[in-house]
Coordinates of C-alpha atoms in Angstrom, one line a residue:
Chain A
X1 CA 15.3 -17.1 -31.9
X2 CA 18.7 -18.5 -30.5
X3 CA 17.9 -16.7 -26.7
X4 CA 14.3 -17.9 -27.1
X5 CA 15.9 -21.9 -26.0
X6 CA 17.1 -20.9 -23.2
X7 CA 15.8 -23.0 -20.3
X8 CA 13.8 -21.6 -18.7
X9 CA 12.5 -21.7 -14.6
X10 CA 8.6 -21.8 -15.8
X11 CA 9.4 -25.1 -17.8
X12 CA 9.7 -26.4 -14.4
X13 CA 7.0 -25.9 -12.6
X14 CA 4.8 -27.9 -11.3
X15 CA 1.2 -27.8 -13.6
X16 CA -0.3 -26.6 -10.5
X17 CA 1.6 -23.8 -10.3
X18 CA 1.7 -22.7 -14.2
X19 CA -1.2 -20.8 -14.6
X20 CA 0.1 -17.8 -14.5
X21 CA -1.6 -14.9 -16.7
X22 CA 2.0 -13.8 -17.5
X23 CA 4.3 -16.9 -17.6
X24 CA 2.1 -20.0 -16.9
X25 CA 2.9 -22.5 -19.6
X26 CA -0.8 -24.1 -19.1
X27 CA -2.6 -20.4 -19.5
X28 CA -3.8 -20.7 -23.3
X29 CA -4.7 -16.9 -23.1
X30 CA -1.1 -15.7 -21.3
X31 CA 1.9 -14.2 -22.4
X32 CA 4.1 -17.4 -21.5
X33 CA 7.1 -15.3 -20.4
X34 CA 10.4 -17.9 -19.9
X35 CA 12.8 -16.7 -18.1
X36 CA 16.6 -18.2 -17.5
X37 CA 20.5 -17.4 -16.8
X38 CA 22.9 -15.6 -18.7
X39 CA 25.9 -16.0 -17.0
X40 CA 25.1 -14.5 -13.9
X41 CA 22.1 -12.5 -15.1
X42 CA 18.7 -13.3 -16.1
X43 CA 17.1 -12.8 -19.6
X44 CA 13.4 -13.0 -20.4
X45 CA 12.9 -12.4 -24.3
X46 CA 9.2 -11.1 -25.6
X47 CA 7.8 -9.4 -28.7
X48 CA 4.3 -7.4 -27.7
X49 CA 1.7 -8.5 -29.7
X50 CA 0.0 -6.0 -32.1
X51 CA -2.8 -5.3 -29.6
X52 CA -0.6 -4.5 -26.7
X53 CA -0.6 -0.3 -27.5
X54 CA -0.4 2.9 -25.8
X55 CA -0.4 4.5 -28.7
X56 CA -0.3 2.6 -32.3
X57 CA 3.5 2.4 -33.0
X58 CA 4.0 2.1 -28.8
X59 CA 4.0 -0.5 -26.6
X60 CA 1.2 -0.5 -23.9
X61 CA 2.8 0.3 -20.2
X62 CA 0.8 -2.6 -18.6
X63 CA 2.5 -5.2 -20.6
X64 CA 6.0 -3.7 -19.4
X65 CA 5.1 -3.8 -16.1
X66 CA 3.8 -7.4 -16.8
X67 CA 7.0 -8.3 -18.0
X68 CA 9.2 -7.0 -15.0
X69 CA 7.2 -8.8 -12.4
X70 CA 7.1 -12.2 -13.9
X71 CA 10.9 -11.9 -15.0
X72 CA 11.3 -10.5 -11.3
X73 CA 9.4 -13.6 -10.1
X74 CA 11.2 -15.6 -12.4
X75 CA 14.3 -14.3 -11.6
X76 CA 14.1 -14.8 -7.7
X77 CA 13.2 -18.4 -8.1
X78 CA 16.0 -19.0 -10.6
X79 CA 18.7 -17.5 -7.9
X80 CA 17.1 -19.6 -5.0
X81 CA 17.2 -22.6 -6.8
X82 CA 21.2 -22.0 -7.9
X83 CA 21.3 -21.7 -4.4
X84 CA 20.5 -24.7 -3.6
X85 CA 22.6 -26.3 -6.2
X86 CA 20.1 -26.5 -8.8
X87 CA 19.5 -25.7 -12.6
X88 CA 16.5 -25.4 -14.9
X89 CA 16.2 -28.6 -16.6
X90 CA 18.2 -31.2 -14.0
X91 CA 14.7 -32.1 -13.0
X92 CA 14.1 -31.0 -9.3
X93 CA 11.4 -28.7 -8.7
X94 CA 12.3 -24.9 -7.7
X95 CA 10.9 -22.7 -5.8
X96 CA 8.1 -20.1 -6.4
X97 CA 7.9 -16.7 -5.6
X98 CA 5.0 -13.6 -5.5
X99 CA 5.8 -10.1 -6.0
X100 CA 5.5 -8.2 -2.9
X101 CA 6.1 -5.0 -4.4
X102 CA 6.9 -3.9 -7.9
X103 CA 8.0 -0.3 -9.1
X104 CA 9.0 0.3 -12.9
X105 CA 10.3 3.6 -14.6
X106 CA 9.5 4.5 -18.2
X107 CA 12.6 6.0 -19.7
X108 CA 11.6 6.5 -23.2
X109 CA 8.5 5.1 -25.4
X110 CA 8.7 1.9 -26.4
X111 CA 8.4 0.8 -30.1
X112 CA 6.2 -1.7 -31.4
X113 CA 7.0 -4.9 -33.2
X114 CA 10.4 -5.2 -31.9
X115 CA 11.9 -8.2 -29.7
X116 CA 12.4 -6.8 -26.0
X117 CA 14.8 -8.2 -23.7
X118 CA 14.4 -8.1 -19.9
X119 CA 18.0 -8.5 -18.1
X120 CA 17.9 -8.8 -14.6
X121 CA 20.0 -8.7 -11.3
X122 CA 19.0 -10.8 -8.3
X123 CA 20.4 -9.6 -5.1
X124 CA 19.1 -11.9 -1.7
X125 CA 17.9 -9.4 1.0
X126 CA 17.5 -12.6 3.1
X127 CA 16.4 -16.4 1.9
X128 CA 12.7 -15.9 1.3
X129 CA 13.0 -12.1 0.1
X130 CA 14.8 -11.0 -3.1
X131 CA 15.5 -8.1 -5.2
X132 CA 15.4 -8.0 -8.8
X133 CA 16.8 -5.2 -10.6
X134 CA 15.6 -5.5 -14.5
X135 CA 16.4 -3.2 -17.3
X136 CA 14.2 -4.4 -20.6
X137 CA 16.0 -3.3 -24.0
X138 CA 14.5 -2.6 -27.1
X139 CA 16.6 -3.2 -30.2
X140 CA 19.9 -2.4 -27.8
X141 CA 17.9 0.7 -26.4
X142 CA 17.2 0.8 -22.6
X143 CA 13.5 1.8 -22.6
X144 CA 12.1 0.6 -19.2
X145 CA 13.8 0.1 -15.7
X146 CA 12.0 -2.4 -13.1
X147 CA 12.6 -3.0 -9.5
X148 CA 10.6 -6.4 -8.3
X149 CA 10.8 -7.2 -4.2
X150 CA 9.9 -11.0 -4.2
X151 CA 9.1 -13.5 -1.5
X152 CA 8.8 -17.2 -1.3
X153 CA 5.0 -18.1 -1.9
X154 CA 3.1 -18.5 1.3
X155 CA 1.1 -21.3 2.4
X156 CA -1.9 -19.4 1.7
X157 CA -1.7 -19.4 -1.8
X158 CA -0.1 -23.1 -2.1
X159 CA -2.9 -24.5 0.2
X160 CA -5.7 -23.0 -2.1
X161 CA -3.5 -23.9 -5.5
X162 CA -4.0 -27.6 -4.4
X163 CA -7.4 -27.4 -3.2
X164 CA -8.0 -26.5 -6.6
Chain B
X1 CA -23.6 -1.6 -12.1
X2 CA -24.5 1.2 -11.7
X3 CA -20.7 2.2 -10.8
X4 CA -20.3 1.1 -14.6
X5 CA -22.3 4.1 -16.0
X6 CA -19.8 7.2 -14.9
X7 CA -18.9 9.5 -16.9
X8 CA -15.3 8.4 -17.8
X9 CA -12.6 10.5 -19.1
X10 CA -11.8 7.8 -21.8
X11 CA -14.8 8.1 -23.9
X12 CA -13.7 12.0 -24.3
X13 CA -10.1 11.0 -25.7
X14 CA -10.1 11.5 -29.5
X15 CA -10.1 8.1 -31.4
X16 CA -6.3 8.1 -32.3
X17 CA -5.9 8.5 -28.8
X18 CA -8.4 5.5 -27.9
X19 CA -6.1 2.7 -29.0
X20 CA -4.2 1.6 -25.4
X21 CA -4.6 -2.0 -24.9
X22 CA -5.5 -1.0 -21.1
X23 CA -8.1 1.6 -21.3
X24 CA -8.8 2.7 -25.2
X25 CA -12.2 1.9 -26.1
X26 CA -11.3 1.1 -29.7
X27 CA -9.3 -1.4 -28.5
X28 CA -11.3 -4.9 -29.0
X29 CA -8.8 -6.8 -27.5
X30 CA -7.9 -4.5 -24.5
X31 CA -9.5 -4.3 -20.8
X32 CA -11.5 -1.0 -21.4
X33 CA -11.2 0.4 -17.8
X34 CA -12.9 3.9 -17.7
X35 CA -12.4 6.0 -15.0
X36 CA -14.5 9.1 -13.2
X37 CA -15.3 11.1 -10.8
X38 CA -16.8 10.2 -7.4
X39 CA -16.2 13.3 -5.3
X40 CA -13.3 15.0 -5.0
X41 CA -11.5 11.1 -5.8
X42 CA -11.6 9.2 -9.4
X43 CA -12.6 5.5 -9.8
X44 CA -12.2 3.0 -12.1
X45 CA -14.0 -0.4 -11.6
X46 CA -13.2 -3.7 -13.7
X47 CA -13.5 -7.2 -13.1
X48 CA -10.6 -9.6 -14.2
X49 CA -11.6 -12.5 -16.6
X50 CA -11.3 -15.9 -15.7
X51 CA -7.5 -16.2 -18.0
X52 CA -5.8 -13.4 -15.2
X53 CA -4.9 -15.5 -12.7
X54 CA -1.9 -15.7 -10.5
X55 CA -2.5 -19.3 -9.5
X56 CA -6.2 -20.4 -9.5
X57 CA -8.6 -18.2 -7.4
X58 CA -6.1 -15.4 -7.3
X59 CA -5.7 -12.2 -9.7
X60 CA -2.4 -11.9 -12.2
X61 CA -0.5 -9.1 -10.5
X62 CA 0.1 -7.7 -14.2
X63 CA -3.5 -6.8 -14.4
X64 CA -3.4 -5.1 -11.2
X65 CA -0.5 -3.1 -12.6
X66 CA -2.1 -2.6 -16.0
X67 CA -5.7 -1.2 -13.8
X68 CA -3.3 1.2 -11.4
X69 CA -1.0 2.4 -14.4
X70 CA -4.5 3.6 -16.4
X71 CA -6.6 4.6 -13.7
X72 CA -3.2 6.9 -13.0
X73 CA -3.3 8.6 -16.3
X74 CA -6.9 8.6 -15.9
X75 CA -7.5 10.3 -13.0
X76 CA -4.8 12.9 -14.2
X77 CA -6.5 13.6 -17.0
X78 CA -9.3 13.9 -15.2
X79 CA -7.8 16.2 -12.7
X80 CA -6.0 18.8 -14.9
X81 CA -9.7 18.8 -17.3
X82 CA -11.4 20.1 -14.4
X83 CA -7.9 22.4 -13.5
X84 CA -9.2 23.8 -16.7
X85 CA -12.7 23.8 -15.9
X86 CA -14.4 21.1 -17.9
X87 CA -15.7 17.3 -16.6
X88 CA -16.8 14.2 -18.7
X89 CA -19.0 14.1 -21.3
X90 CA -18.7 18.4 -21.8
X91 CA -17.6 18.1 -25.2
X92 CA -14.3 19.8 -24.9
X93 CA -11.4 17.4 -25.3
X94 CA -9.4 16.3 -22.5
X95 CA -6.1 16.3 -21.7
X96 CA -3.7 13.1 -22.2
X97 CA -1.2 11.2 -20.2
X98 CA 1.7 9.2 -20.2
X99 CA 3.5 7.1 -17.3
X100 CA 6.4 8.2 -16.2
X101 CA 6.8 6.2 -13.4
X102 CA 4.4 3.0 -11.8
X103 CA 4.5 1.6 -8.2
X104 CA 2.3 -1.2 -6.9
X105 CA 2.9 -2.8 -3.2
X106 CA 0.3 -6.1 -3.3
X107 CA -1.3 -6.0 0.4
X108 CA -2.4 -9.1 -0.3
X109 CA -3.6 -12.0 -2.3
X110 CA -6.3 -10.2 -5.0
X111 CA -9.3 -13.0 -5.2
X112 CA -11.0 -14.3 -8.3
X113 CA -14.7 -13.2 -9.7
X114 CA -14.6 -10.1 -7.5
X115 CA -15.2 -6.7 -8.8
X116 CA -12.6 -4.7 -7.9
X117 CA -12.7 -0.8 -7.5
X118 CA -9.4 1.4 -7.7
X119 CA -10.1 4.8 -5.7
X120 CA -7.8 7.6 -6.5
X121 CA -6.4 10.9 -4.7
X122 CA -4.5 13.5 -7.2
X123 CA -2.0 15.6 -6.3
X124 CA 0.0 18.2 -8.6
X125 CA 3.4 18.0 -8.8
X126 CA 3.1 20.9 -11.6
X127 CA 0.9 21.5 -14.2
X128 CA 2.3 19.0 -16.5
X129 CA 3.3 16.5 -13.5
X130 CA 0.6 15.1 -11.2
X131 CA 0.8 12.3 -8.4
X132 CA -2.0 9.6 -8.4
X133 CA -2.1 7.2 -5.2
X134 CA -4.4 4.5 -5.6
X135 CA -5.7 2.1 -3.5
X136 CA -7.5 -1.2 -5.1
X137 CA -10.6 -2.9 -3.0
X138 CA -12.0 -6.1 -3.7
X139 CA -15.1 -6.7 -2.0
X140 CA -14.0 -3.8 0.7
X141 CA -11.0 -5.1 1.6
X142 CA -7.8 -3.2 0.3
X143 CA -5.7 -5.5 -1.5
X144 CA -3.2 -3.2 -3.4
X145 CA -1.5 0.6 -3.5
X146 CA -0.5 2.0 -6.3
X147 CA 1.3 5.5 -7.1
X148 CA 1.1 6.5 -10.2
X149 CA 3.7 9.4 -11.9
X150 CA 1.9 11.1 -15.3
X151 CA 3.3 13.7 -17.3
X152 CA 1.4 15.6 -20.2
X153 CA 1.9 13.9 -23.2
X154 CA 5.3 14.2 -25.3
X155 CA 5.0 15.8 -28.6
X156 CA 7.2 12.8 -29.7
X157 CA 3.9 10.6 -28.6
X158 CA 1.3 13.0 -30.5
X159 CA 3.2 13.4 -33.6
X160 CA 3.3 9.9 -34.3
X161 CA -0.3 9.0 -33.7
X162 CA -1.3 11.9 -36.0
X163 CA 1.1 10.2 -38.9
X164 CA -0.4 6.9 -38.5

Protein backbone atom coordinates (compact mmCIF):
# COMPACT_ATOMS: atom_id res chain seq x y z
CA UNK A 1 0.00 0.00 0.00
CA UNK A 2 3.45 2.01 0.25
CA UNK A 3 3.15 3.04 -3.86
CA UNK A 4 -0.53 3.72 -3.29
CA UNK A 5 0.82 7.50 -1.27
CA UNK A 6 2.34 8.55 -3.84
CA UNK A 7 1.11 12.05 -4.83
CA UNK A 8 -0.62 11.97 -7.21
CA UNK A 9 -1.61 14.76 -10.33
CA UNK A 10 -5.52 14.01 -9.89
CA UNK A 11 -5.24 15.22 -6.14
CA UNK A 12 -4.67 18.48 -7.80
CA UNK A 13 -7.20 19.22 -9.84
CA UNK A 14 -9.42 21.62 -9.74
CA UNK A 15 -13.14 20.03 -8.49
CA UNK A 16 -14.25 21.13 -11.85
CA UNK A 17 -12.21 19.12 -13.61
CA UNK A 18 -12.34 15.80 -11.33
CA UNK A 19 -15.05 13.98 -12.58
CA UNK A 20 -13.59 11.81 -14.44
CA UNK A 21 -15.26 8.23 -14.86
CA UNK A 22 -11.62 6.82 -14.59
CA UNK A 23 -9.55 9.19 -12.21
CA UNK A 24 -12.00 11.97 -10.96
CA UNK A 25 -11.63 12.04 -7.22
CA UNK A 26 -15.35 13.63 -7.01
CA UNK A 27 -16.92 10.51 -9.36
CA UNK A 28 -18.41 8.30 -6.44
CA UNK A 29 -18.97 5.52 -9.15
CA UNK A 30 -15.22 5.82 -10.81
CA UNK A 31 -12.14 3.99 -10.64
CA UNK A 32 -10.15 7.00 -8.95
CA UNK A 33 -6.91 6.15 -10.81
CA UNK A 34 -3.85 8.42 -9.11
CA UNK A 35 -1.15 8.69 -10.95
CA UNK A 36 2.52 10.25 -10.01
CA UNK A 37 6.51 10.09 -10.55
CA UNK A 38 8.87 7.51 -9.98
CA UNK A 39 11.94 8.87 -10.72
CA UNK A 40 11.56 9.78 -14.02
CA UNK A 41 8.60 7.51 -14.81
CA UNK A 42 5.15 7.39 -13.96
CA UNK A 43 3.26 4.76 -11.81
CA UNK A 44 -0.53 4.38 -11.55
CA UNK A 45 -1.33 1.37 -9.09
CA UNK A 46 -4.94 -0.47 -9.41
CA UNK A 47 -6.51 -3.77 -8.34
CA UNK A 48 -9.69 -4.70 -10.78
CA UNK A 49 -12.60 -5.13 -8.90
CA UNK A 50 -14.28 -8.57 -8.91
CA UNK A 51 -16.74 -7.52 -11.55
CA UNK A 52 -14.24 -6.19 -13.97
CA UNK A 53 -14.03 -9.92 -16.09
CA UNK A 54 -13.43 -11.23 -19.43
CA UNK A 55 -13.52 -14.32 -18.29
CA UNK A 56 -13.90 -15.24 -14.42
CA UNK A 57 -10.21 -15.49 -13.26
CA UNK A 58 -9.34 -12.54 -16.17
CA UNK A 59 -9.42 -9.15 -16.07
CA UNK A 60 -11.88 -7.40 -18.53
CA UNK A 61 -9.96 -5.56 -21.61
CA UNK A 62 -12.05 -2.32 -21.16
CA UNK A 63 -10.71 -1.66 -17.80
CA UNK A 64 -6.97 -2.07 -19.22
CA UNK A 65 -7.65 0.22 -21.70
CA UNK A 66 -9.27 2.43 -19.01
CA UNK A 67 -6.29 2.39 -17.11
CA UNK A 68 -3.66 3.34 -20.03
CA UNK A 69 -5.59 6.44 -21.07
CA UNK A 70 -6.14 8.01 -17.66
CA UNK A 71 -2.41 7.03 -16.64
CA UNK A 72 -1.53 8.49 -20.26
CA UNK A 73 -3.57 11.61 -19.39
CA UNK A 74 -2.16 11.59 -16.11
CA UNK A 75 1.08 11.12 -17.16
CA UNK A 76 1.20 14.00 -19.83
CA UNK A 77 0.00 16.48 -17.33
CA UNK A 78 2.49 15.37 -14.68
CA UNK A 79 5.52 15.96 -17.44
CA UNK A 80 3.98 19.42 -18.44
CA UNK A 81 3.71 20.54 -15.14
CA UNK A 82 7.67 19.34 -14.16
CA UNK A 83 8.11 21.44 -17.01
CA UNK A 84 7.15 24.19 -15.76
CA UNK A 85 8.80 23.70 -12.51
CA UNK A 86 6.06 22.17 -10.72
CA UNK A 87 5.26 19.09 -8.41
CA UNK A 88 2.11 17.38 -7.25
CA UNK A 89 1.41 18.64 -3.95
CA UNK A 90 3.42 22.32 -3.98
CA UNK A 91 -0.03 23.68 -4.63
CA UNK A 92 -0.22 25.26 -8.19
CA UNK A 93 -2.64 23.87 -10.40
CA UNK A 94 -1.42 21.68 -13.50
CA UNK A 95 -2.46 21.32 -16.52
CA UNK A 96 -5.07 18.90 -18.16
CA UNK A 97 -4.93 16.90 -20.95
CA UNK A 98 -7.60 14.56 -23.33
CA UNK A 99 -6.58 11.54 -25.19
CA UNK A 100 -6.43 12.19 -28.77
CA UNK A 101 -5.72 8.77 -29.59
CA UNK A 102 -5.16 5.66 -27.64
CA UNK A 103 -3.81 2.14 -28.88
CA UNK A 104 -3.17 -0.83 -26.36
CA UNK A 105 -1.78 -4.36 -27.05
CA UNK A 106 -2.77 -7.43 -24.99
CA UNK A 107 0.33 -9.56 -24.49
CA UNK A 108 -0.99 -12.19 -22.31
CA UNK A 109 -4.33 -12.61 -20.16
CA UNK A 110 -4.48 -10.81 -17.23
CA UNK A 111 -5.26 -12.40 -13.84
CA UNK A 112 -7.68 -11.40 -11.49
CA UNK A 113 -7.38 -10.08 -7.96
CA UNK A 114 -3.88 -9.03 -8.29
CA UNK A 115 -2.40 -5.36 -7.88
CA UNK A 116 -1.49 -3.98 -11.54
CA UNK A 117 0.99 -1.39 -12.02
CA UNK A 118 0.96 1.01 -14.93
CA UNK A 119 4.62 2.51 -15.62
CA UNK A 120 4.85 4.99 -18.08
CA UNK A 121 7.24 7.08 -20.38
CA UNK A 122 6.29 10.62 -21.39
CA UNK A 123 8.08 11.78 -24.41
CA UNK A 124 6.91 15.79 -25.64
CA UNK A 125 6.19 15.71 -29.45
CA UNK A 126 5.67 19.45 -28.96
CA UNK A 127 4.18 21.53 -25.76
CA UNK A 128 0.52 20.77 -26.05
CA UNK A 129 1.00 17.09 -27.55
CA UNK A 130 2.59 14.21 -25.66
CA UNK A 131 3.32 10.63 -25.94
CA UNK A 132 2.90 8.19 -23.32
CA UNK A 133 4.39 4.86 -23.60
CA UNK A 134 2.81 2.56 -20.61
CA UNK A 135 3.50 -1.05 -19.90
CA UNK A 136 0.99 -2.25 -16.91
CA UNK A 137 2.53 -5.30 -14.86
CA UNK A 138 0.79 -7.88 -13.14
CA UNK A 139 2.61 -9.39 -10.15
CA UNK A 140 6.18 -8.51 -12.07
CA UNK A 141 4.57 -9.85 -15.40
CA UNK A 142 4.17 -7.53 -18.37
CA UNK A 143 0.60 -8.27 -19.50
CA UNK A 144 -0.56 -5.16 -21.43
CA UNK A 145 1.35 -2.46 -23.48
CA UNK A 146 -0.39 1.08 -24.10
CA UNK A 147 0.50 3.89 -26.30
CA UNK A 148 -1.64 7.28 -25.23
CA UNK A 149 -1.18 10.57 -27.76
CA UNK A 150 -2.41 13.45 -25.41
CA UNK A 151 -3.16 17.11 -25.93
CA UNK A 152 -3.74 20.09 -23.74
CA UNK A 153 -7.59 20.29 -23.16
CA UNK A 154 -9.23 22.67 -25.56
CA UNK A 155 -11.39 25.58 -24.75
CA UNK A 156 -14.22 23.60 -25.82
CA UNK A 157 -14.39 21.35 -23.14
CA UNK A 158 -13.10 24.00 -20.36
CA UNK A 159 -15.77 26.50 -21.54
CA UNK A 160 -18.58 23.81 -21.08
CA UNK A 161 -16.84 22.38 -17.70
CA UNK A 162 -17.48 25.87 -16.18
CA UNK A 163 -20.77 26.52 -17.62
CA UNK A 164 -21.58 23.53 -15.72
CA UNK B 1 -35.56 1.11 -29.53
CA UNK B 2 -36.22 -0.75 -31.79
CA UNK B 3 -32.32 -0.93 -32.66
CA UNK B 4 -32.29 -2.58 -29.11
CA UNK B 5 -34.16 -5.74 -30.22
CA UNK B 6 -31.38 -7.37 -32.75
CA UNK B 7 -30.42 -10.38 -32.63
CA UNK B 8 -27.09 -10.18 -30.82
CA UNK B 9 -24.35 -12.61 -30.85
CA UNK B 10 -23.99 -12.32 -26.99
CA UNK B 11 -27.09 -13.92 -25.97
CA UNK B 12 -25.74 -17.14 -27.99
CA UNK B 13 -22.39 -17.30 -25.89
CA UNK B 14 -22.67 -20.14 -23.35
CA UNK B 15 -23.13 -18.83 -19.76
CA UNK B 16 -19.44 -19.41 -18.64
CA UNK B 17 -18.66 -17.42 -21.44
CA UNK B 18 -21.34 -14.59 -20.54
CA UNK B 19 -19.32 -13.11 -17.60
CA UNK B 20 -17.23 -9.94 -19.37
CA UNK B 21 -17.86 -6.90 -17.49
CA UNK B 22 -18.40 -5.19 -21.07
CA UNK B 23 -20.80 -7.27 -22.93
CA UNK B 24 -21.70 -10.70 -20.82
CA UNK B 25 -25.29 -10.66 -19.94
CA UNK B 26 -24.72 -12.41 -16.63
CA UNK B 27 -22.81 -9.70 -15.71
CA UNK B 28 -25.09 -7.43 -13.32
CA UNK B 29 -22.67 -4.98 -12.87
CA UNK B 30 -21.37 -4.74 -16.51
CA UNK B 31 -22.60 -2.52 -19.58
CA UNK B 32 -24.38 -5.44 -21.58
CA UNK B 33 -23.63 -4.11 -25.06
CA UNK B 34 -25.06 -6.75 -27.69
CA UNK B 35 -24.17 -6.49 -31.03
CA UNK B 36 -25.79 -7.70 -34.66
CA UNK B 37 -26.19 -7.66 -37.82
CA UNK B 38 -27.47 -4.71 -39.95
CA UNK B 39 -26.42 -5.71 -43.44
CA UNK B 40 -23.45 -6.79 -44.49
CA UNK B 41 -21.97 -4.32 -41.10
CA UNK B 42 -22.55 -5.28 -37.22
CA UNK B 43 -23.92 -2.75 -34.63
CA UNK B 44 -23.95 -2.36 -31.25
CA UNK B 45 -25.95 0.54 -29.60
CA UNK B 46 -25.54 1.65 -25.82
CA UNK B 47 -26.06 4.69 -24.01
CA UNK B 48 -23.47 5.82 -21.30
CA UNK B 49 -24.97 6.43 -17.74
CA UNK B 50 -24.86 9.60 -16.18
CA UNK B 51 -21.33 8.32 -13.83
CA UNK B 52 -19.16 8.00 -17.50
CA UNK B 53 -18.18 11.26 -17.85
CA UNK B 54 -15.03 12.86 -19.06
CA UNK B 55 -15.85 16.25 -17.56
CA UNK B 56 -19.59 17.01 -17.28
CA UNK B 57 -21.64 16.80 -20.58
CA UNK B 58 -18.90 14.71 -22.16
CA UNK B 59 -18.41 10.78 -22.40
CA UNK B 60 -15.39 8.91 -20.31
CA UNK B 61 -13.07 7.87 -23.24
CA UNK B 62 -12.68 4.35 -21.23
CA UNK B 63 -16.21 3.59 -22.09
CA UNK B 64 -15.75 4.37 -25.61
CA UNK B 65 -12.80 2.00 -25.51
CA UNK B 66 -14.70 -0.66 -23.46
CA UNK B 67 -17.89 -0.31 -26.47
CA UNK B 68 -15.12 -0.54 -29.47
CA UNK B 69 -13.02 -3.36 -27.73
CA UNK B 70 -16.59 -5.61 -27.43
CA UNK B 71 -18.35 -4.61 -30.38
CA UNK B 72 -14.78 -5.86 -32.03
CA UNK B 73 -14.95 -9.31 -30.65
CA UNK B 74 -18.56 -9.06 -31.33
CA UNK B 75 -18.71 -8.47 -34.73
CA UNK B 76 -16.00 -11.24 -35.21
CA UNK B 77 -17.80 -13.59 -33.76
CA UNK B 78 -20.48 -12.68 -35.60
CA UNK B 79 -18.49 -12.75 -38.85
CA UNK B 80 -16.75 -16.12 -38.66
CA UNK B 81 -20.59 -17.69 -37.24
CA UNK B 82 -21.91 -16.82 -40.48
CA UNK B 83 -18.25 -17.99 -42.26
CA UNK B 84 -19.66 -21.12 -40.93
CA UNK B 85 -23.13 -20.58 -41.86
CA UNK B 86 -25.21 -19.84 -38.85
CA UNK B 87 -26.60 -16.15 -37.53
CA UNK B 88 -28.14 -15.12 -34.07
CA UNK B 89 -30.56 -16.79 -32.31
CA UNK B 90 -29.96 -20.34 -34.64
CA UNK B 91 -29.23 -22.37 -31.78
CA UNK B 92 -25.78 -23.41 -32.73
CA UNK B 93 -23.08 -21.90 -30.58
CA UNK B 94 -20.95 -19.25 -31.66
CA UNK B 95 -17.62 -18.67 -31.92
CA UNK B 96 -15.60 -16.56 -29.20
CA UNK B 97 -13.03 -13.88 -29.12
CA UNK B 98 -10.35 -12.33 -27.48
CA UNK B 99 -8.48 -8.84 -28.09
CA UNK B 100 -5.39 -8.90 -29.28
CA UNK B 101 -4.88 -5.57 -30.02
CA UNK B 102 -7.42 -2.12 -29.51
CA UNK B 103 -7.07 1.23 -31.24
CA UNK B 104 -9.33 4.21 -30.67
CA UNK B 105 -8.59 7.84 -32.36
CA UNK B 106 -11.40 10.28 -30.47
CA UNK B 107 -12.65 12.65 -33.46
CA UNK B 108 -14.06 14.57 -31.09
CA UNK B 109 -15.69 15.38 -27.82
CA UNK B 110 -18.47 12.34 -27.31
CA UNK B 111 -21.65 14.31 -25.68
CA UNK B 112 -23.80 13.19 -22.71
CA UNK B 113 -27.42 11.49 -22.79
CA UNK B 114 -26.88 10.53 -26.49
CA UNK B 115 -27.34 7.07 -27.76
CA UNK B 116 -24.55 6.22 -29.49
CA UNK B 117 -24.33 3.50 -32.24
CA UNK B 118 -20.86 1.72 -33.22
CA UNK B 119 -21.08 0.48 -36.98
CA UNK B 120 -18.67 -2.16 -37.83
CA UNK B 121 -16.88 -3.50 -41.16
CA UNK B 122 -14.94 -7.09 -40.80
CA UNK B 123 -12.29 -8.11 -42.57
CA UNK B 124 -10.28 -11.56 -42.20
CA UNK B 125 -6.97 -11.51 -41.59
CA UNK B 126 -7.21 -15.51 -41.36
CA UNK B 127 -9.60 -17.71 -40.13
CA UNK B 128 -8.62 -17.29 -36.53
CA UNK B 129 -7.57 -13.48 -37.09
CA UNK B 130 -10.18 -10.89 -38.17
CA UNK B 131 -9.90 -6.98 -38.46
CA UNK B 132 -12.89 -4.95 -37.09
CA UNK B 133 -12.90 -1.03 -37.97
CA UNK B 134 -15.50 0.78 -36.12
CA UNK B 135 -16.73 4.00 -36.34
CA UNK B 136 -18.97 5.44 -33.20
CA UNK B 137 -21.99 8.06 -34.06
CA UNK B 138 -23.66 9.97 -31.62
CA UNK B 139 -26.64 11.56 -32.85
CA UNK B 140 -25.15 11.19 -36.65
CA UNK B 141 -22.17 12.79 -36.12
CA UNK B 142 -18.89 10.41 -36.00
CA UNK B 143 -17.15 10.97 -32.89
CA UNK B 144 -14.73 8.03 -32.69
CA UNK B 145 -12.71 5.08 -34.86
CA UNK B 146 -11.81 2.20 -33.58
CA UNK B 147 -9.88 -0.93 -34.98
CA UNK B 148 -10.22 -3.78 -33.29
CA UNK B 149 -7.57 -7.03 -33.68
CA UNK B 150 -9.53 -10.48 -32.39
CA UNK B 151 -8.08 -13.83 -32.42
CA UNK B 152 -10.17 -17.14 -31.63
CA UNK B 153 -10.00 -17.87 -28.29
CA UNK B 154 -6.78 -19.46 -26.47
CA UNK B 155 -7.25 -22.80 -25.10
CA UNK B 156 -5.46 -21.23 -21.99
CA UNK B 157 -8.76 -18.86 -21.86
CA UNK B 158 -11.33 -21.96 -22.25
CA UNK B 159 -9.68 -24.23 -20.00
CA UNK B 160 -9.94 -22.07 -17.17
CA UNK B 161 -13.50 -20.95 -17.44
CA UNK B 162 -14.47 -24.71 -17.74
CA UNK B 163 -12.55 -25.32 -14.13
CA UNK B 164 -14.27 -22.52 -12.47
Amino acid sequence: MEERAIKAIQDDYPDDFAWCYGCGRMNEDGHHFRTGWQGEQTVTIYTPKPEHTALPGFVYGGIMASLIDCHGTGSAALALHRKNGHEPGDGSEPPRFVTASLKVDFLRPTPQGVQLKAVGTVHEIHPKKWKVDTKVFADDSLVVRGEVIAVVMPSTFTKKAAAE
